mmCIF file of C-alpha atoms in Angstrom:
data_model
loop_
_atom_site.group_PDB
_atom_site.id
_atom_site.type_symbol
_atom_site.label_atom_id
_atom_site.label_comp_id
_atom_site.label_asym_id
_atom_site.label_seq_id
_atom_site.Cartn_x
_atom_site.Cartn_y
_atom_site.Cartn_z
ATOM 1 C CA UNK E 428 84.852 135.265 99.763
ATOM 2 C CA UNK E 429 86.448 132.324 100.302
ATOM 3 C CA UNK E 430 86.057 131.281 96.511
ATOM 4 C CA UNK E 431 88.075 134.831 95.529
ATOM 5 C CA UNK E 432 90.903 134.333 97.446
ATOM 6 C CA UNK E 433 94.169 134.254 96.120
ATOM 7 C CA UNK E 434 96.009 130.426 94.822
ATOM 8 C CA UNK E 435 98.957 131.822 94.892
ATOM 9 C CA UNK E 436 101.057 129.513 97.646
ATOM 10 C CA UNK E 437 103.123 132.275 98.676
ATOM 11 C CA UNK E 438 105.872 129.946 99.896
ATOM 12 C CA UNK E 439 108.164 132.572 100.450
ATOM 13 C CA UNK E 440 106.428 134.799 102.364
ATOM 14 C CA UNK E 441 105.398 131.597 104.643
ATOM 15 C CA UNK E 442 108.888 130.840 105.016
ATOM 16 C CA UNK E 443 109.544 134.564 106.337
ATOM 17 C CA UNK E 444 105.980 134.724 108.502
ATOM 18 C CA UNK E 445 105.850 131.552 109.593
ATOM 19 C CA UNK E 446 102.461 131.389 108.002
ATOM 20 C CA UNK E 447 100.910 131.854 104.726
ATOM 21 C CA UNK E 448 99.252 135.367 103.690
ATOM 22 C CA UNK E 449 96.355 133.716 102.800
ATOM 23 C CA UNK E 450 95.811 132.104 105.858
ATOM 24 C CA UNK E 451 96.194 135.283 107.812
ATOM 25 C CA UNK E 452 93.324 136.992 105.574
ATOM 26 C CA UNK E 453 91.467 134.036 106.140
ATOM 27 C CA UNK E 454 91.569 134.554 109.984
ATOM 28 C CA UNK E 455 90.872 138.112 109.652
ATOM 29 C CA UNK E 456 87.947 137.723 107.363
ATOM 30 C CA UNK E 457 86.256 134.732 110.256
ATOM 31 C CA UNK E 458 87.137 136.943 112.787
ATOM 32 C CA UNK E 459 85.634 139.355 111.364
ATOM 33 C CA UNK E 460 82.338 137.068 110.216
ATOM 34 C CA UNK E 461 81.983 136.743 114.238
ATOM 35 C CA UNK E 462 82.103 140.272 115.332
ATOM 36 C CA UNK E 463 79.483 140.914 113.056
ATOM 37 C CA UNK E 464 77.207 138.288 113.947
ATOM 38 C CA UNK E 465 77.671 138.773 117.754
ATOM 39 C CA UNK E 466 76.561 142.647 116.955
ATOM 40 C CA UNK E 467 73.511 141.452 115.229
ATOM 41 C CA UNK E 468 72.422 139.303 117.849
ATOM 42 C CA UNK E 469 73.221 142.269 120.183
ATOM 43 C CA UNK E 470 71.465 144.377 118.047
ATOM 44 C CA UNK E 471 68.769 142.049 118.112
ATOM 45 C CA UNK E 472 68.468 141.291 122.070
ATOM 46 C CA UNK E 473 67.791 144.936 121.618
ATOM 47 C CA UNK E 474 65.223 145.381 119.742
ATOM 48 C CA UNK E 475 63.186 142.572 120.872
ATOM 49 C CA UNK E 476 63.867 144.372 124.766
ATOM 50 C CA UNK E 477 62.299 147.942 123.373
ATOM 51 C CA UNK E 478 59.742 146.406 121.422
ATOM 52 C CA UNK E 479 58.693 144.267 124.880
ATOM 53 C CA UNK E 480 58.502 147.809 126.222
ATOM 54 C CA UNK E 481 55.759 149.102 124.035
ATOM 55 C CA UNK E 482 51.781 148.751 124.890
ATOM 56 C CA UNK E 483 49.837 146.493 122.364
ATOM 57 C CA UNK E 484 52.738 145.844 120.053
ATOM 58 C CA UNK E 485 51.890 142.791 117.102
ATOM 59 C CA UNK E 486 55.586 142.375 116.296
ATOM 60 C CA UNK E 487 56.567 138.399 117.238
ATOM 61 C CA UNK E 488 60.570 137.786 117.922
ATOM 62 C CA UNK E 489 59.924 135.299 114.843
ATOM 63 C CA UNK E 490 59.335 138.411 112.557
ATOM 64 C CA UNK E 491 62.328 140.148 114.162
ATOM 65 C CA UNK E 492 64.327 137.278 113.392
ATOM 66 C CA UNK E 493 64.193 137.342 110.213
ATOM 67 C CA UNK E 494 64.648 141.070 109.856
ATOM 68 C CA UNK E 495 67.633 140.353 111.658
ATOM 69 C CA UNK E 496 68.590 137.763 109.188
ATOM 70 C CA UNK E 497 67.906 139.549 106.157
ATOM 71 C CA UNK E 498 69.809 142.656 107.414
ATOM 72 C CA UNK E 499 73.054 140.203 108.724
ATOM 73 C CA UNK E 500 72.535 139.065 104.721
ATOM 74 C CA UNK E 501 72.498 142.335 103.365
ATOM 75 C CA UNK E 502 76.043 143.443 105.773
ATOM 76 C CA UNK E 503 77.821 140.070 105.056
ATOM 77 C CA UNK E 504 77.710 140.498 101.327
ATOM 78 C CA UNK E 505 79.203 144.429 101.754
ATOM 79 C CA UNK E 506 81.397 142.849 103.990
ATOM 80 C CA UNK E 507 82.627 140.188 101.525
ATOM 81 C CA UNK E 508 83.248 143.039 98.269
ATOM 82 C CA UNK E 509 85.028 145.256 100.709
ATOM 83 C CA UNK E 510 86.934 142.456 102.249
ATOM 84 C CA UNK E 511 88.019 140.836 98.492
ATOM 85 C CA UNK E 512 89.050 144.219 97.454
ATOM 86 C CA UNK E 513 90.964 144.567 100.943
ATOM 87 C CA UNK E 514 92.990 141.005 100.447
ATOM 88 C CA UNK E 515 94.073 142.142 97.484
ATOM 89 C CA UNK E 516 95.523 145.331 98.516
ATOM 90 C CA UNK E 517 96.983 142.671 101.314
ATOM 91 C CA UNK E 518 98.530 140.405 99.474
ATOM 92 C CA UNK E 519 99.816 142.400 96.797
ATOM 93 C CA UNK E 520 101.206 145.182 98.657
ATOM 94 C CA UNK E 521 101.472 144.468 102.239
ATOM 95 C CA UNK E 522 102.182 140.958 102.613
ATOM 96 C CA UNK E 523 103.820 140.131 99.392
ATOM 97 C CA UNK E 524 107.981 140.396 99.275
ATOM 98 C CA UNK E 525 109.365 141.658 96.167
ATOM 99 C CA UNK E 526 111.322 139.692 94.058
ATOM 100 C CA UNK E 527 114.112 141.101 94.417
ATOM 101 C CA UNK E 528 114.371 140.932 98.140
ATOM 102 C CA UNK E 529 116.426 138.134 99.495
ATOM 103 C CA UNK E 530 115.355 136.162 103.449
ATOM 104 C CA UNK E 531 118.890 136.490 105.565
ATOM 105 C CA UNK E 532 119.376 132.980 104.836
ATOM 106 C CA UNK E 533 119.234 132.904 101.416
ATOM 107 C CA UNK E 534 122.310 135.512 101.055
ATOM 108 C CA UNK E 535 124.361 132.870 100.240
ATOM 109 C CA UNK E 536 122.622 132.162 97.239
ATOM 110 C CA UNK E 537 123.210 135.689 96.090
ATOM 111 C CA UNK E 538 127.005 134.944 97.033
ATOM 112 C CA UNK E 539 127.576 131.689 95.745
ATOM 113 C CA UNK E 540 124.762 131.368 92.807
ATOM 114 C CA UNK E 541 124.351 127.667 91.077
ATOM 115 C CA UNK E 542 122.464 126.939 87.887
ATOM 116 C CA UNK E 543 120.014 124.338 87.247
ATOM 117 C CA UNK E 544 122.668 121.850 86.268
ATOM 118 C CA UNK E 545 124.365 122.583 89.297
ATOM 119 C CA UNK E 546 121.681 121.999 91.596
ATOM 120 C CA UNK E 547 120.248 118.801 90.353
ATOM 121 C CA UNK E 548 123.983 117.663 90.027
ATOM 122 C CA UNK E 549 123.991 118.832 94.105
ATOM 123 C CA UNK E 550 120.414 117.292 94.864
ATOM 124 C CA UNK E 551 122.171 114.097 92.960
ATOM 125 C CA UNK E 552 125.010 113.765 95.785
ATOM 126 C CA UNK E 553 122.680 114.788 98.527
ATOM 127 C CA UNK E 554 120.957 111.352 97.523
ATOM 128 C CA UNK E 555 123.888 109.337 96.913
ATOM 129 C CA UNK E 556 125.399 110.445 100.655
ATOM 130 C CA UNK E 557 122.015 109.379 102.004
ATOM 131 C CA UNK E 558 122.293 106.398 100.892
ATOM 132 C CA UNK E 559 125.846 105.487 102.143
ATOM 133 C CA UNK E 560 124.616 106.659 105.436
ATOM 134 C CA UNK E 561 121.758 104.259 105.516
ATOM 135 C CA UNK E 562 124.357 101.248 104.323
ATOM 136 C CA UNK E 563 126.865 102.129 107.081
ATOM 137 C CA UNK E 564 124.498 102.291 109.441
ATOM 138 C CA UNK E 565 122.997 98.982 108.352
ATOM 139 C CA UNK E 566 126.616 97.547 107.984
ATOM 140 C CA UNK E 567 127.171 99.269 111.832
ATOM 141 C CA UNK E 568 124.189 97.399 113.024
ATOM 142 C CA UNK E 569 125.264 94.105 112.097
ATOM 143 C CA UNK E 570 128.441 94.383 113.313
ATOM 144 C CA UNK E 571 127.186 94.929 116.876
ATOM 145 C CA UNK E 572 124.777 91.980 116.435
ATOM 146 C CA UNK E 573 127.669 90.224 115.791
ATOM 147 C CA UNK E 574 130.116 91.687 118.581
ATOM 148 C CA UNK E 575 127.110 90.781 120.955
ATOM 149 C CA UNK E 576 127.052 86.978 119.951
ATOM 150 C CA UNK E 577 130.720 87.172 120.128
ATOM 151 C CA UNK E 578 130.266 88.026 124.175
ATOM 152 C CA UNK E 579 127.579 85.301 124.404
ATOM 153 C CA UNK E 580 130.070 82.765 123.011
ATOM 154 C CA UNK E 581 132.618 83.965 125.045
ATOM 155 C CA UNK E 582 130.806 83.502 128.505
ATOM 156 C CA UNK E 583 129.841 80.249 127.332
ATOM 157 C CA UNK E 584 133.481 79.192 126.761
ATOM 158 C CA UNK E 585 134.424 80.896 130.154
ATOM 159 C CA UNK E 586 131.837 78.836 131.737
ATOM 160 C CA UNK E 587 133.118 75.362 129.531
ATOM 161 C CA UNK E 588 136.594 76.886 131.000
ATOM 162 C CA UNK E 589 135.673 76.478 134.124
ATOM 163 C CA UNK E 590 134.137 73.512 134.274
ATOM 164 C CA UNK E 591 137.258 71.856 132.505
ATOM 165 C CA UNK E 592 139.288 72.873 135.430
ATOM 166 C CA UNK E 593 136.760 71.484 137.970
ATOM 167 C CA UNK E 594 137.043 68.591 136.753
ATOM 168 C CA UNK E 595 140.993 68.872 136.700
ATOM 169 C CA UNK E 596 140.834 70.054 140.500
ATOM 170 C CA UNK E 597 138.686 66.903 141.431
ATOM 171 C CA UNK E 598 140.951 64.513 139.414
ATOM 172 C CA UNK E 599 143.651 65.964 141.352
ATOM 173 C CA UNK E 600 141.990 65.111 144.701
ATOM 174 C CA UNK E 601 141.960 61.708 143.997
ATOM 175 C CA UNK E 602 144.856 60.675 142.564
ATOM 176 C CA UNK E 603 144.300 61.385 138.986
ATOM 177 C CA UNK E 604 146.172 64.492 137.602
ATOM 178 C CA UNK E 605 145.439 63.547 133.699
ATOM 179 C CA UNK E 606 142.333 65.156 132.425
ATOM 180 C CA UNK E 607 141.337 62.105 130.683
ATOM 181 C CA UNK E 608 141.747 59.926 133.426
ATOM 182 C CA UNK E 609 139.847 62.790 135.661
ATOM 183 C CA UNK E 610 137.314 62.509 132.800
ATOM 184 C CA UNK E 611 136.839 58.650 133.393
ATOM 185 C CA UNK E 612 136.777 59.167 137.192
ATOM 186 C CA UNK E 613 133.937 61.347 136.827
ATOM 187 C CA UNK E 614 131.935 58.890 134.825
ATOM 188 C CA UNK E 615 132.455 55.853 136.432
ATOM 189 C CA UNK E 616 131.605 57.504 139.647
ATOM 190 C CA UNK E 617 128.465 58.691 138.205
ATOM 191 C CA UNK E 618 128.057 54.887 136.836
ATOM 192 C CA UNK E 619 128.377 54.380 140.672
ATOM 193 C CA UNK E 620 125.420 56.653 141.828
ATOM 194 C CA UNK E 621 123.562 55.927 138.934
ATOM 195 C CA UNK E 622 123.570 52.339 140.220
ATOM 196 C CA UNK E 623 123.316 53.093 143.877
ATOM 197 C CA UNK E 624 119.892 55.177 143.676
ATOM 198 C CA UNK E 625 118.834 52.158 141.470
ATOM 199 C CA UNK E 626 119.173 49.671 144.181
ATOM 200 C CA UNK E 627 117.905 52.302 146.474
ATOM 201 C CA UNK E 628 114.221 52.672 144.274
ATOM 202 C CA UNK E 629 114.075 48.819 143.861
ATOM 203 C CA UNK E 630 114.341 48.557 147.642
ATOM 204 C CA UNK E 631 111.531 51.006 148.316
ATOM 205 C CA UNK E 632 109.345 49.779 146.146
ATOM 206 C CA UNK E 633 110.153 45.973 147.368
ATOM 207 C CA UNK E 634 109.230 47.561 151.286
ATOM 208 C CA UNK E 635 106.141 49.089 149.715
ATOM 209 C CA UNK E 636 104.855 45.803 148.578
ATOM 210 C CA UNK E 637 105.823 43.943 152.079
#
């Protein structure tokens, strides 16, 4: 059966079902396929129960299997002529929509109609605006990298800011209100305690040895 259905896509009707006809059939027909095999073991179950019944009976379960097989052979190939001749009636008929039948949002084609030149020219700009959107938003992502090591900069300089007028404030505490001169206070002071600690080591290490 499944060898006889139809290769027709269908797209159309899929866009109005949701689904493709042929995938509908195809349920049916499995669905089917199971109801008939549960019966047959049913049937089976059956059988084997009646024939457990009689006195003296030489009839195994084997050979009722395959009775039961041959018969669930002979029903599944009806099954699959009826069922071919049934998707057909399905899919041309039932679940087919005529050509010229128009989905509620494809009006506007029947409106505003476009010919082939039109539509590749259309598919042609659809590409081209794609495009620009992916450069602008490439050109919008740098800029923000950029805007963001703009604010890194800018705290860094706040913080060199700050540290400028530090070192004005303690210039101004002792007597030294140029920044350069505040600048050569600083270092000779840290010449100072640079010097100081020096002594300091060389003394513990002189008590360590005494």
């Amino acid at each position: 059966m499944e060898g006889e259905m139809s290769v027709d896509p269908m797209t159309y009707e899929a866009q109005f079902f949701g689904f493709t006809p042929q995938t509908c059939m195809l349920r049916i027909y499995i669905a089917f396929q199971d109801y008939l095999f549960e019966v047959m073991q049913a049937v089976e179950q059956v059988i084997l129960k009646k024939l457990g019944d009689l006195p003296g009976c030489e009839i195994s379960p084997v050979q009722v299997r395959k009775c039961t097989e041959k018969f669930l052979g002979f029903m599944k190939g009806r099954f699959d002529n009826l069922f071919g001749k049934m998707e057909q009636l399905f899919l041309q008929l039932i679940l087919r929509i005529p050509p010229n039948i128009l989905l509620p949002e494809d009006k506007p084609q029947e409106l505003h109609p476009c010919s082939e030149e039109e539509f590749r020219l259309l598919q042609e700009e659809i590409e081209q605006l794609q495009e620009k959107y992916k450069t602008e938003l490439g050109t919008k992502q740098a800029l923000l990298a950029e805007l963001e090591e703009q604010k890194i900069m800018q705290a860094q300089l706040k913080q060199t800011l700050v540290l400028f007028d530090e070192l004005e404030n303690a210039g101004r505490d002792h007597g030294t209100s140029d920044f350069r001169e505040s600048l050569v206070f600083m270092v000779q002071n840290s010449r100072k305690l640079q010097t100081i600690r020096d002594t300091v080591e060389r003394e513990g290490k002189r008590m360590k040895i005494l």
